[in-house]
PDB file of C-alpha atoms in Angstrom:
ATOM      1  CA  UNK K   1     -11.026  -4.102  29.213  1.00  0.00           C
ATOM      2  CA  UNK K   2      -8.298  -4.434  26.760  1.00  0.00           C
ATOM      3  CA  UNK K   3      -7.721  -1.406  24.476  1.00  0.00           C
ATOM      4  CA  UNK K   4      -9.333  -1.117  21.104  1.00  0.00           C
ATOM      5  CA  UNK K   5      -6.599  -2.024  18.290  1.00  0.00           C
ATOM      6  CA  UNK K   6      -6.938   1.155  15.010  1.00  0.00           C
ATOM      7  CA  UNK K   7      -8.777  -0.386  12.618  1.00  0.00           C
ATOM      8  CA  UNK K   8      -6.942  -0.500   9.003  1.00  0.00           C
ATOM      9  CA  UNK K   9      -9.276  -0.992   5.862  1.00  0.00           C
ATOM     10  CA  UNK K  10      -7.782  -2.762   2.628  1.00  0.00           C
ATOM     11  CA  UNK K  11      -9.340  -1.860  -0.485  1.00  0.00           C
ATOM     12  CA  UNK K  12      -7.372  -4.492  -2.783  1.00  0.00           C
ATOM     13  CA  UNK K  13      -7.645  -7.963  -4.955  1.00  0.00           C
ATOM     14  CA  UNK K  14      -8.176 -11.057  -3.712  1.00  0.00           C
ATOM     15  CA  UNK K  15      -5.232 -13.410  -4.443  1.00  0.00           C
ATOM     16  CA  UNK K  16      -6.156 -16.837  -3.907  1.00  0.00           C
ATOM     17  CA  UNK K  17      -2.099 -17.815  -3.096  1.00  0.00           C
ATOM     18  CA  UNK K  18      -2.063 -14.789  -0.080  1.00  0.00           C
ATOM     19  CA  UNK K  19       1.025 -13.505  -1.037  1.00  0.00           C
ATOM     20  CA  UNK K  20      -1.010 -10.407  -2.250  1.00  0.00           C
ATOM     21  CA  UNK K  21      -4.042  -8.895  -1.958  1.00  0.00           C
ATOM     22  CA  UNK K  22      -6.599  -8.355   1.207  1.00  0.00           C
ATOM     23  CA  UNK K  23      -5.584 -11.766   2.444  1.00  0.00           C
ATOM     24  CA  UNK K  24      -1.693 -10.674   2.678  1.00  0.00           C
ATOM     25  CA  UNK K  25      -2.874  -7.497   3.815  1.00  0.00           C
ATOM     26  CA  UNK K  26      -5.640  -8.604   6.624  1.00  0.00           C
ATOM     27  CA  UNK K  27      -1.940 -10.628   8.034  1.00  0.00           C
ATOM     28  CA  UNK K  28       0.208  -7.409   7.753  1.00  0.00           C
ATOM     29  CA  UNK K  29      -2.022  -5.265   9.442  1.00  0.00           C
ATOM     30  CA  UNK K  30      -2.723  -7.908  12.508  1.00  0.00           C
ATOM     31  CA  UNK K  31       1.411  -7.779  12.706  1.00  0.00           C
ATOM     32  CA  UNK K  32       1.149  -4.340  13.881  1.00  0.00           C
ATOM     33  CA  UNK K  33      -1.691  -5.276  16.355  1.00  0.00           C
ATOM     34  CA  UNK K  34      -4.147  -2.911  14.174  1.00  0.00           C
ATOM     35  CA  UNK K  35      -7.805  -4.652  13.520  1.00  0.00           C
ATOM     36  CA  UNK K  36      -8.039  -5.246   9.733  1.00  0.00           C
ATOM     37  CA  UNK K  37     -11.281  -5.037   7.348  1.00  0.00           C
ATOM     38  CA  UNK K  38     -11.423  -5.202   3.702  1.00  0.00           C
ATOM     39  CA  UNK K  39     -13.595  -4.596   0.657  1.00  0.00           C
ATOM     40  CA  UNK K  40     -12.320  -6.205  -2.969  1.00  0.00           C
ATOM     41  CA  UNK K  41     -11.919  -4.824  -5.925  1.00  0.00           C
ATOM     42  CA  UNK K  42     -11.335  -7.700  -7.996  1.00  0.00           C
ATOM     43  CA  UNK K  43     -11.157 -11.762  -7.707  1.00  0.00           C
ATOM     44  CA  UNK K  44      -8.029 -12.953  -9.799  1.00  0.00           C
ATOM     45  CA  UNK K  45      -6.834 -16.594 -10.797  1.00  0.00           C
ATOM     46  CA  UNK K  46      -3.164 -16.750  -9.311  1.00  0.00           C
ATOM     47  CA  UNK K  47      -0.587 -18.282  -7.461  1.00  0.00           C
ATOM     48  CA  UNK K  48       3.386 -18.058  -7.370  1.00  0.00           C
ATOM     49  CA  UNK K  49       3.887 -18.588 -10.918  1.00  0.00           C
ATOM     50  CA  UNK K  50       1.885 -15.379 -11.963  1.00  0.00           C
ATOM     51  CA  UNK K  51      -1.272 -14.075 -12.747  1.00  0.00           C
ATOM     52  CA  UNK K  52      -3.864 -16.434 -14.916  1.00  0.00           C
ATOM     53  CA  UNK K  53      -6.571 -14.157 -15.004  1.00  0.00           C
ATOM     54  CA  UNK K  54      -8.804 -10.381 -13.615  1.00  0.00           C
ATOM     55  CA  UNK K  55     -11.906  -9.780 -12.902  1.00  0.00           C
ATOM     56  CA  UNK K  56     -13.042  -7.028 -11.394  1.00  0.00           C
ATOM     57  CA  UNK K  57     -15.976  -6.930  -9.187  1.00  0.00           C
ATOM     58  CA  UNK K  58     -19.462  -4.783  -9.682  1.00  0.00           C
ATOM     59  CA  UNK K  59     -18.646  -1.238  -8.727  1.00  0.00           C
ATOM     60  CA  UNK K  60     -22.247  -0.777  -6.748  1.00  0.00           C
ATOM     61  CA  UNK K  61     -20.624  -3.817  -4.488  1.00  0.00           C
ATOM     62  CA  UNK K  62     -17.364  -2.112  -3.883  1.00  0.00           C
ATOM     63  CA  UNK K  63     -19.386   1.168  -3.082  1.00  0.00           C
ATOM     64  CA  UNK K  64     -22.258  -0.313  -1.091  1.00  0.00           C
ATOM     65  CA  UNK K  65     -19.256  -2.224   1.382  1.00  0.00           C
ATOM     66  CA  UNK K  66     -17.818   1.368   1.644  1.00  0.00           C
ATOM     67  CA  UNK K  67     -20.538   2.669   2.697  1.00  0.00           C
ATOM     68  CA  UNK K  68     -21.364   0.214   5.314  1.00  0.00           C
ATOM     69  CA  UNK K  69     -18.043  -0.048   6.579  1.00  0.00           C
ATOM     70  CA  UNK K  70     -17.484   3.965   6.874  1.00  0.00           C
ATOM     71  CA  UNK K  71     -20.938   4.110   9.044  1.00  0.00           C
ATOM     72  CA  UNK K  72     -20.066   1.040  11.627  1.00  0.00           C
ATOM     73  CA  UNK K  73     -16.122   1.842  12.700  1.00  0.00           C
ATOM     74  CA  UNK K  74     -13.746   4.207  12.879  1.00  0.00           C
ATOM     75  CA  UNK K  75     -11.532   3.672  10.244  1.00  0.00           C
ATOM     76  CA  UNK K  76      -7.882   5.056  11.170  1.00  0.00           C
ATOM     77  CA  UNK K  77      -5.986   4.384   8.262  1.00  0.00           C
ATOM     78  CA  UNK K  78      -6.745   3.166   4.818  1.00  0.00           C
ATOM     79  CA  UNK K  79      -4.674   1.032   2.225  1.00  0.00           C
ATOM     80  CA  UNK K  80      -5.532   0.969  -1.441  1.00  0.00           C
ATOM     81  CA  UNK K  81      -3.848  -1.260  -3.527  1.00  0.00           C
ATOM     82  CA  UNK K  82      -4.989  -3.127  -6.739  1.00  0.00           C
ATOM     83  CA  UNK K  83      -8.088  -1.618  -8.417  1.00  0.00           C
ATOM     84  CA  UNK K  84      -8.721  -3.624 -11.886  1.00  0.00           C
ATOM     85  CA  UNK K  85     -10.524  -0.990 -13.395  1.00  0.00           C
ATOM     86  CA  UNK K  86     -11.494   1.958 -14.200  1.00  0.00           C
ATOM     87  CA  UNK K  87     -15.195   1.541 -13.072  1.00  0.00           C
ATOM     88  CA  UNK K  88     -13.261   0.721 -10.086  1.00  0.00           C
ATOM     89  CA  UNK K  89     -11.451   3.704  -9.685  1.00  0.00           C
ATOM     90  CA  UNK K  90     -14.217   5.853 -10.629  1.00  0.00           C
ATOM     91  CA  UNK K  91     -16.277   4.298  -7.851  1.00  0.00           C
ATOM     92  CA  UNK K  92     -13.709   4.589  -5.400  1.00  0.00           C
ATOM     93  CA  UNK K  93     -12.543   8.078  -6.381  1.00  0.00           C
ATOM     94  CA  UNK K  94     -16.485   9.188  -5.838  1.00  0.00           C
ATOM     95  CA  UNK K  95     -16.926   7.738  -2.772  1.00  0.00           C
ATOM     96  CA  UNK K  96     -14.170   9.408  -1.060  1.00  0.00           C
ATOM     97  CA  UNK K  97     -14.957  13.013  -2.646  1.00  0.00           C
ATOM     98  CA  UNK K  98     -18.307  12.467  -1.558  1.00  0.00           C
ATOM     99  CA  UNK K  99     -18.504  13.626   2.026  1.00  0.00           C
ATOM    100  CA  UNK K 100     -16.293  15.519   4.162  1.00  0.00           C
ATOM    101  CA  UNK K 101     -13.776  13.184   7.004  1.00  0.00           C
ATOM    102  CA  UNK K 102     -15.859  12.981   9.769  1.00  0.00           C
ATOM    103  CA  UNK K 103     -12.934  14.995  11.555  1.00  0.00           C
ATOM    104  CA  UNK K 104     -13.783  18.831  10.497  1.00  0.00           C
ATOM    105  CA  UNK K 105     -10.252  20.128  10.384  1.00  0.00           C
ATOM    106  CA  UNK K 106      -8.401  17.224   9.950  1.00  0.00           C
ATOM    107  CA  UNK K 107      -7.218  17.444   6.613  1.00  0.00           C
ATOM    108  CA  UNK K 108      -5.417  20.733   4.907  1.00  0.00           C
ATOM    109  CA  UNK K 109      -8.143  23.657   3.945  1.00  0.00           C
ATOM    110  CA  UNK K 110      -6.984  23.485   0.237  1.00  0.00           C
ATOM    111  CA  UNK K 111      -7.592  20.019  -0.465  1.00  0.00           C
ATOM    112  CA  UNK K 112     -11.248  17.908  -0.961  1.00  0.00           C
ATOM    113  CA  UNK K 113     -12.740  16.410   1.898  1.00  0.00           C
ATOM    114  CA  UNK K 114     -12.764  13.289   2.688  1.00  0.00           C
ATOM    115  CA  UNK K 115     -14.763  10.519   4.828  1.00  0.00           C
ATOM    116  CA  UNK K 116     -11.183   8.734   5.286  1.00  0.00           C
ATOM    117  CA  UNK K 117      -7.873   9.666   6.645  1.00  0.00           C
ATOM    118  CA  UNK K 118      -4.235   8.313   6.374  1.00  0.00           C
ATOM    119  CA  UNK K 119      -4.928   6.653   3.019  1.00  0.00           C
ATOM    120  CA  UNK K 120      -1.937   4.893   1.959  1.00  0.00           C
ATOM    121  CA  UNK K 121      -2.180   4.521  -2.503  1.00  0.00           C
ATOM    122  CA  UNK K 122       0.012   1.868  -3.854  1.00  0.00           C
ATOM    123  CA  UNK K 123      -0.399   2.633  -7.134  1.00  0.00           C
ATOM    124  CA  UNK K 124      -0.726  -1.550  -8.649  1.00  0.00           C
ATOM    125  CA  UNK K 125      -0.458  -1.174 -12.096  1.00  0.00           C
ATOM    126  CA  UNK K 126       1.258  -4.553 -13.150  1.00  0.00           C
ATOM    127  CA  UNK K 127       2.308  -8.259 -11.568  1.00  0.00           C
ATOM    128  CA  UNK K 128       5.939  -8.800 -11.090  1.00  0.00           C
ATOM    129  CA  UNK K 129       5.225 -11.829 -13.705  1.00  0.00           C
ATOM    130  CA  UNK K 130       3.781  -8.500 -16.619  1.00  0.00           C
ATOM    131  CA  UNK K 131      -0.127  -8.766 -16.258  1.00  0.00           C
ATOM    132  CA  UNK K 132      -1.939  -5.329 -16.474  1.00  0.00           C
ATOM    133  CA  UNK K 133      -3.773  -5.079 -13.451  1.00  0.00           C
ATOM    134  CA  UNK K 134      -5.142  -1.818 -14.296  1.00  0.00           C
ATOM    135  CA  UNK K 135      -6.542  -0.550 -17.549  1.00  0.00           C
ATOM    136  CA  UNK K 136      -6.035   2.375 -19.182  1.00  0.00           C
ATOM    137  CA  UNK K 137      -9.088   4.304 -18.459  1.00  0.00           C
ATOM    138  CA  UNK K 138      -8.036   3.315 -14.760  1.00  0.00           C
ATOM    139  CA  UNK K 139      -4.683   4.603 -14.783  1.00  0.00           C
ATOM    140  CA  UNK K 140      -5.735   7.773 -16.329  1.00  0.00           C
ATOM    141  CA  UNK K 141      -8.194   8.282 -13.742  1.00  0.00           C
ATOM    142  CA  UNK K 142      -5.905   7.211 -11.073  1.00  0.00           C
ATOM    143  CA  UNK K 143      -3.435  10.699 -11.962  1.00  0.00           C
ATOM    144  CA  UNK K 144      -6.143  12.508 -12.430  1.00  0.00           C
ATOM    145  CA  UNK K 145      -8.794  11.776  -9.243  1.00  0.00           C
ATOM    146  CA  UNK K 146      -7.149   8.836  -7.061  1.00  0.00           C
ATOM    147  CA  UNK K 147      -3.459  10.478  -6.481  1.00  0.00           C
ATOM    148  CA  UNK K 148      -4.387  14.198  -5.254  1.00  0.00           C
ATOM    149  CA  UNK K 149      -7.095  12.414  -2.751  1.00  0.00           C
ATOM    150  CA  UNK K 150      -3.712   9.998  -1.213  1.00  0.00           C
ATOM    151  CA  UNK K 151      -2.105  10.951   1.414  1.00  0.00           C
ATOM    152  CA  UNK K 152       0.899   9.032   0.942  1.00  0.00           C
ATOM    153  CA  UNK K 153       1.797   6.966  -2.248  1.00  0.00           C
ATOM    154  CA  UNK K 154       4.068   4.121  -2.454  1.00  0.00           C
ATOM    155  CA  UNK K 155       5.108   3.345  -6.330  1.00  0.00           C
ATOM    156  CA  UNK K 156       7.808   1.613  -7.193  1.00  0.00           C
ATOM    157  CA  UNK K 157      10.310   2.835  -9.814  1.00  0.00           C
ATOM    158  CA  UNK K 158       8.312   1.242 -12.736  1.00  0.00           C
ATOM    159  CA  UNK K 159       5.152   2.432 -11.565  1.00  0.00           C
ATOM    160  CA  UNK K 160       6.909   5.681 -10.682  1.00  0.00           C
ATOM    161  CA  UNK K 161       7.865   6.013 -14.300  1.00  0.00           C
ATOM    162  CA  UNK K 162       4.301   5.468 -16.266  1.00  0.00           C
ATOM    163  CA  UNK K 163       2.776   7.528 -13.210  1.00  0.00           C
ATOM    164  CA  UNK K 164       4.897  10.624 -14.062  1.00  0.00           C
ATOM    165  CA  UNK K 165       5.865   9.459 -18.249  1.00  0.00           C
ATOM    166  CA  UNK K 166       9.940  10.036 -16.714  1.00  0.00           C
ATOM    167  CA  UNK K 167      12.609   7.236 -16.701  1.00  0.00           C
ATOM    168  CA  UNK K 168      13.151   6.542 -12.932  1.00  0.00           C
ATOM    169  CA  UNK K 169      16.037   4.046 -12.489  1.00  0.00           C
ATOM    170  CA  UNK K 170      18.452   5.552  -9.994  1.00  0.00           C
ATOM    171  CA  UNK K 171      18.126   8.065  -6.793  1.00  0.00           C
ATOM    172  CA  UNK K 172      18.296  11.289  -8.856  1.00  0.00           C
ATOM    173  CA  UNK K 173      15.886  10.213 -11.081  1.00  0.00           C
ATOM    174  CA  UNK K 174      13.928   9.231  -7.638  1.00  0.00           C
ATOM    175  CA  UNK K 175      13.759  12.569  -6.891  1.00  0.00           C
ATOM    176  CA  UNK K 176      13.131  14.061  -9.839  1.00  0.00           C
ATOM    177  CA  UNK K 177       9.859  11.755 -10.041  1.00  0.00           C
ATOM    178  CA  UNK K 178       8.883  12.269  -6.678  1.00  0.00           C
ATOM    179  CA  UNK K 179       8.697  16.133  -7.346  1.00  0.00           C
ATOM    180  CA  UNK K 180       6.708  15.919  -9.993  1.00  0.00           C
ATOM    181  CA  UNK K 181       4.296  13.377  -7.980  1.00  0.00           C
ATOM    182  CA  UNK K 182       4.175  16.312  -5.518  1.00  0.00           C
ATOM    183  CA  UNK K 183       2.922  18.626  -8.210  1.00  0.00           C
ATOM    184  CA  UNK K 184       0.240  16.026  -9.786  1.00  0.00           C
ATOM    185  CA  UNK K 185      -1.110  16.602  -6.062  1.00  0.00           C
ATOM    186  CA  UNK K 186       0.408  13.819  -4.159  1.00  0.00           C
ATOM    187  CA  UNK K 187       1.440  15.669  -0.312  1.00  0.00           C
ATOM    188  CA  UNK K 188       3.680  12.177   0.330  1.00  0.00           C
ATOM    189  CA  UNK K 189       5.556  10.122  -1.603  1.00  0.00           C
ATOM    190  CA  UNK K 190       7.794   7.206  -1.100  1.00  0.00           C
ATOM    191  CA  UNK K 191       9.360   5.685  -4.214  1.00  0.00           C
ATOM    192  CA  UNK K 192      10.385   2.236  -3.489  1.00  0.00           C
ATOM    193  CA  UNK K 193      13.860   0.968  -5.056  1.00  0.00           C
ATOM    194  CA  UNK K 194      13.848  -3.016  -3.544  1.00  0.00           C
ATOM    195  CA  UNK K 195      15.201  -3.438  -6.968  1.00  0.00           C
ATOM    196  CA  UNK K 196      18.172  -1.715  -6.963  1.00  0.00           C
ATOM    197  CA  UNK K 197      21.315  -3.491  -6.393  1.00  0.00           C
ATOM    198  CA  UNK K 198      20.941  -1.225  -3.182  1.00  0.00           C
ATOM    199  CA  UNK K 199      17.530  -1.287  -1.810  1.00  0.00           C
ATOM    200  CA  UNK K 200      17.034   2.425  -1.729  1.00  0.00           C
ATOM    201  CA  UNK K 201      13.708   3.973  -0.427  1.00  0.00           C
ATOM    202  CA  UNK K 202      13.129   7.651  -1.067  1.00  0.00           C
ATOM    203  CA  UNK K 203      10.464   9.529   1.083  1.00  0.00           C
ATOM    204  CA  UNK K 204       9.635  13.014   0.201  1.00  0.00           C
ATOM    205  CA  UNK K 205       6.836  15.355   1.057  1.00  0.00           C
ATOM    206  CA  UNK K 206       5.887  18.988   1.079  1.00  0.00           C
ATOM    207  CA  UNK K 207       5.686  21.461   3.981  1.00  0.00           C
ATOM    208  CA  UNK K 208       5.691  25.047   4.380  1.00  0.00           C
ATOM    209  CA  UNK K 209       9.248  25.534   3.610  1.00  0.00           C
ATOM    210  CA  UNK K 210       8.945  23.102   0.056  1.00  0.00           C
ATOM    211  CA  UNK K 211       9.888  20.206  -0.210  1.00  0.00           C
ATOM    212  CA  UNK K 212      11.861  17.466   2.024  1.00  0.00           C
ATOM    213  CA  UNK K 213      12.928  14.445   0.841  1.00  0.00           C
ATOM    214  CA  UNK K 214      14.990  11.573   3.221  1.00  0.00           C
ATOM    215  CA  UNK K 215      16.423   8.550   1.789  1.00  0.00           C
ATOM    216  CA  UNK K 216      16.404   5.041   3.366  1.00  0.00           C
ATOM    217  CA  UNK K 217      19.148   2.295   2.349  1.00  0.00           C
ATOM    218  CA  UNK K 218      19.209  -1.350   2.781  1.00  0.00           C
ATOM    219  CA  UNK K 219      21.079  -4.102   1.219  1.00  0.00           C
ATOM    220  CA  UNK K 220      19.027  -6.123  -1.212  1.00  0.00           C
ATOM    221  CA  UNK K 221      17.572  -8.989   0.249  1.00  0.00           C
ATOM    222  CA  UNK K 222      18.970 -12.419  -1.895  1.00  0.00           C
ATOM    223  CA  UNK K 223      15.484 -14.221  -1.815  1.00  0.00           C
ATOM    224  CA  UNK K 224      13.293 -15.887  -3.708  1.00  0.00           C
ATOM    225  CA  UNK K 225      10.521 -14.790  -1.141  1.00  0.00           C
ATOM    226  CA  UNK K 226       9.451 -11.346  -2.578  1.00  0.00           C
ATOM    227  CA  UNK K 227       5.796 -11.881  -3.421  1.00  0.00           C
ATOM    228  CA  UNK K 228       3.794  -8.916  -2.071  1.00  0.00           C
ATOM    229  CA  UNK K 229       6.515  -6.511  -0.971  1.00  0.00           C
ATOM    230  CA  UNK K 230       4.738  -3.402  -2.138  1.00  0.00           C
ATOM    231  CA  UNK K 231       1.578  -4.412  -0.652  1.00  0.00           C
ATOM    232  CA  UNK K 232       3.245  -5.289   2.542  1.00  0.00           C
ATOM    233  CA  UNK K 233       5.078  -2.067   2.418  1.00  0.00           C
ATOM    234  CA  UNK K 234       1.959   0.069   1.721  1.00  0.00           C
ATOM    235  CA  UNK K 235       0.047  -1.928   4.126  1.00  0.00           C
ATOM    236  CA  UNK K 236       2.545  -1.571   6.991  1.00  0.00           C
ATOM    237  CA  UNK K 237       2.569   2.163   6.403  1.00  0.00           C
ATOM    238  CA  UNK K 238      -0.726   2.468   7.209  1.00  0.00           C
ATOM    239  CA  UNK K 239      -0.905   0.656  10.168  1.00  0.00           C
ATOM    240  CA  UNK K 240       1.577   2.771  11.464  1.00  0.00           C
ATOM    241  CA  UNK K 241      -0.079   6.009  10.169  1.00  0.00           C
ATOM    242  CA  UNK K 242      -2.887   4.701  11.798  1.00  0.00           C
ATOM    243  CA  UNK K 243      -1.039   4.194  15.365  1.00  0.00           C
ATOM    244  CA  UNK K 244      -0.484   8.019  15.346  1.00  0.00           C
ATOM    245  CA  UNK K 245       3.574   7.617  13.848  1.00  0.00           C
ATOM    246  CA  UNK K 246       4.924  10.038  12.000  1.00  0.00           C
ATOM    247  CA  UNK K 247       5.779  10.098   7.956  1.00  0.00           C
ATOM    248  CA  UNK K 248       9.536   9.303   8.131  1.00  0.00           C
ATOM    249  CA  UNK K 249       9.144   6.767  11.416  1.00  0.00           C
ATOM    250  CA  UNK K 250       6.690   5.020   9.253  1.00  0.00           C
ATOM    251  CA  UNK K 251       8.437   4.457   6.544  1.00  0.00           C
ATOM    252  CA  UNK K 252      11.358   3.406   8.054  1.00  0.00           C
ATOM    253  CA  UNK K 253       9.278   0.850  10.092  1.00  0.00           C
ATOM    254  CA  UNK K 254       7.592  -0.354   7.128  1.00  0.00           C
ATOM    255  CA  UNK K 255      10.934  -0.941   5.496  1.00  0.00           C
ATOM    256  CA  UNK K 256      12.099  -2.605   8.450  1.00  0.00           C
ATOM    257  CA  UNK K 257       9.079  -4.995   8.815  1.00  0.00           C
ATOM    258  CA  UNK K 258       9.388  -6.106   4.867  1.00  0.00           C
ATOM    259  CA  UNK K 259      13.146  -6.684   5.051  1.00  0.00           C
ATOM    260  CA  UNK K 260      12.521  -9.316   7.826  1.00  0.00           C
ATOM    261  CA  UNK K 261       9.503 -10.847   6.272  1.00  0.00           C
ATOM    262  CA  UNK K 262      11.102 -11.409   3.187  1.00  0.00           C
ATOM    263  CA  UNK K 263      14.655 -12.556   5.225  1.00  0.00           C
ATOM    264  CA  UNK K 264      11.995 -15.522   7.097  1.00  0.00           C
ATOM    265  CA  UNK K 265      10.005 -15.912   4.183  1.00  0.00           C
ATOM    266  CA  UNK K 266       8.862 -19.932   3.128  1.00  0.00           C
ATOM    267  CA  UNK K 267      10.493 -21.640  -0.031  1.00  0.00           C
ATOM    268  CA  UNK K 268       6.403 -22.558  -1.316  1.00  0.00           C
ATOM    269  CA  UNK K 269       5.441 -22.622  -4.489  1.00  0.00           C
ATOM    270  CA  UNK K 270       7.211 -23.012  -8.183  1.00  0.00           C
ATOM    271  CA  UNK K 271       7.254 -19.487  -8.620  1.00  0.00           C
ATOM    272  CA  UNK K 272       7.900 -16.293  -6.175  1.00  0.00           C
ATOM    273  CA  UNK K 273       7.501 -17.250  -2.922  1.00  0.00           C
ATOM    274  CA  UNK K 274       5.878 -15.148  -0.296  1.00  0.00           C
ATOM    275  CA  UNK K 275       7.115 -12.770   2.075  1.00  0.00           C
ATOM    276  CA  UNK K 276       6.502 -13.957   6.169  1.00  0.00           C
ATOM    277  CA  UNK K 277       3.714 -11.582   6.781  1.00  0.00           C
ATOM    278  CA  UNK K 278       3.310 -13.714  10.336  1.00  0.00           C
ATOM    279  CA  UNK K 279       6.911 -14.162  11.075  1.00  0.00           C
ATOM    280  CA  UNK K 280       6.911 -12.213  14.693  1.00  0.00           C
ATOM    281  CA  UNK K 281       4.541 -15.081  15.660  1.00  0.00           C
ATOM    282  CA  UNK K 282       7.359 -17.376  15.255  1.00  0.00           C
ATOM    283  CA  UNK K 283       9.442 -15.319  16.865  1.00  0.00           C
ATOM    284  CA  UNK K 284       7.529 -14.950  20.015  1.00  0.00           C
ATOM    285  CA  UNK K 285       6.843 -18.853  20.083  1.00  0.00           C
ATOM    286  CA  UNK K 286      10.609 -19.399  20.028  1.00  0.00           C
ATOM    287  CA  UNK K 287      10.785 -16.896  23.093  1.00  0.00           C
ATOM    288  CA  UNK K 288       8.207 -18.700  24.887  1.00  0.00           C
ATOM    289  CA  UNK K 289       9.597 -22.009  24.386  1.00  0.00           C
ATOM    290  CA  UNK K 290       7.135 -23.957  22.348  1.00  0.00           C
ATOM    291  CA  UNK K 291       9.419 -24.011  19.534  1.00  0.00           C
ATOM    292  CA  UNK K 292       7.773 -23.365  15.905  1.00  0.00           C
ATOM    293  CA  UNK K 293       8.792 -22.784  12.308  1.00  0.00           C
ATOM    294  CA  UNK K 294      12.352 -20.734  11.392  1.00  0.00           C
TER     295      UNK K 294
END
């Protein structure tokens, strides 16, 4: 009997294009041979030129597929990425505080307890094309419940910047933002910089000794195939989280698997293409013989 793949939940938007959103993530997380399942936060009208249109879904929904899904599997690993609202949030952030994980032990003695371990918060506030995704309410909620319950969060500098209210453009600044992060209760960090003219990632995290921060540098990927990055990022941490990898190994992974998905990603669309969630399927069909796409 073959083994039994980690199963990854995605608690995200639907975006009808699936450059984004459960349907992007559902593809990432079968990439790393993980078993995917999802509950959405909101349905949106989009597609590579932008975002039309939000609408969040009933918070009783969102909590009731929680539920069901936390009582039928062992969920390894989380990912949390658009949340439309601040009903949303609410919902979300109650749900997790309201039972222990079902691991006694397995998270640190000074923090809440949780049903669900290795969540992964990317931290969605707007599109690349300027649509709030989140409201106000949510984003206050987010720093003030969501973050401290994360166990790793994955803004990028922009996000960084309204998360902590400090300009974040360039590595110091990185830092500087990722310590404060740490004290708003987030144990992990990793402040993505795809936008820099060098792609520069910086993990930090606290231990026992303070805290440690590593960077990770890339050259900039020239493509018009960058829809979804930071959910493919976030995603892809997860997964790996969720195969037992540690913090820096799976970030660097996750880097690595978003730099070639955007390097094989499709020309489609008038807009922002998306990345090549899938592309290792290619890959393998090339190796095999039977030809397939580039």
């Amino acid at each position: 009997m073959a083994e039994k793949p980690p199963v990854v939940l995605t608690i995200a938007g639907f975006d009808p294009s699936s450059g984004a959103g459960v349907t992007a993530d559902i593809k990432t997380i079968a990439a790393h041979a993980c078993y995917g399942v999802a509950c959405i936060t909101a349905m949106t009208v989009q597609s590579t030129s932008g975002v039309r249109r939000v609408e969040p879904v009933d918070p009783g929904l969102l909590t009731d597929s929680l539920e069901e899904l936390a009582a039928d599997l062992d969920i390894a690993a989380v990912h949390i990425g658009m949340l439309g609202s601040g009903k949303i949030v609410k919902a979300l952030t109650d749900f997790l505080l309201e039972k222990p994980a079902r691991e006694p032990g397995s998270r640190p003695a000074d923090r809440p307890g949780k049903r669900l371990r290795n969540i992964v918060l990317d931290p969605i506030l707007k599109s690349s094309s300027g649509t709030d995704l989140l409201d106000a309410a949510g984003t206050r909620l987010m720093i003030e419940r969501l973050i401290p319950l994360a166990d790793v969060i994955t803004p990028n500098l922009d996000e960084a910047a309204v998360l902590t209210g400090m300009k974040v453009s360039e590595l110091d600044e990185m830092k500087a933002a990722a310590a404060k992060l740490h004290e708003m209760g987030a144990p992990a960090v990793v402040i993505t910089g795809g936008h820099l003219e060098k792609a520069i990632d910086l993990l930090s995290f606290t231990t026992k000794k303070g805290i440690e921060q590593e960077v990770f540098k890339a050259e900039r990927q020239r493509s018009n195939s960058t829809h979804g990055t930071g959910c493919a990022f976030a995603t892809a941490m997860a997964c790996h989280l969720a195969l037992d990898r540690g913090l820096a190994e799976a970030a660097l992974l996750a880097k690595t698997y978003v730099t070639a998905a955007i390097s094989y990603g499709h020309p489609l669309g008038h807009g922002i293409g998306p990345v090549h969630h899938l592309y290792r399927m290619s890959q393998q069909r090339r190796a095999a013989g039977t030809g397939g796409e580039s």
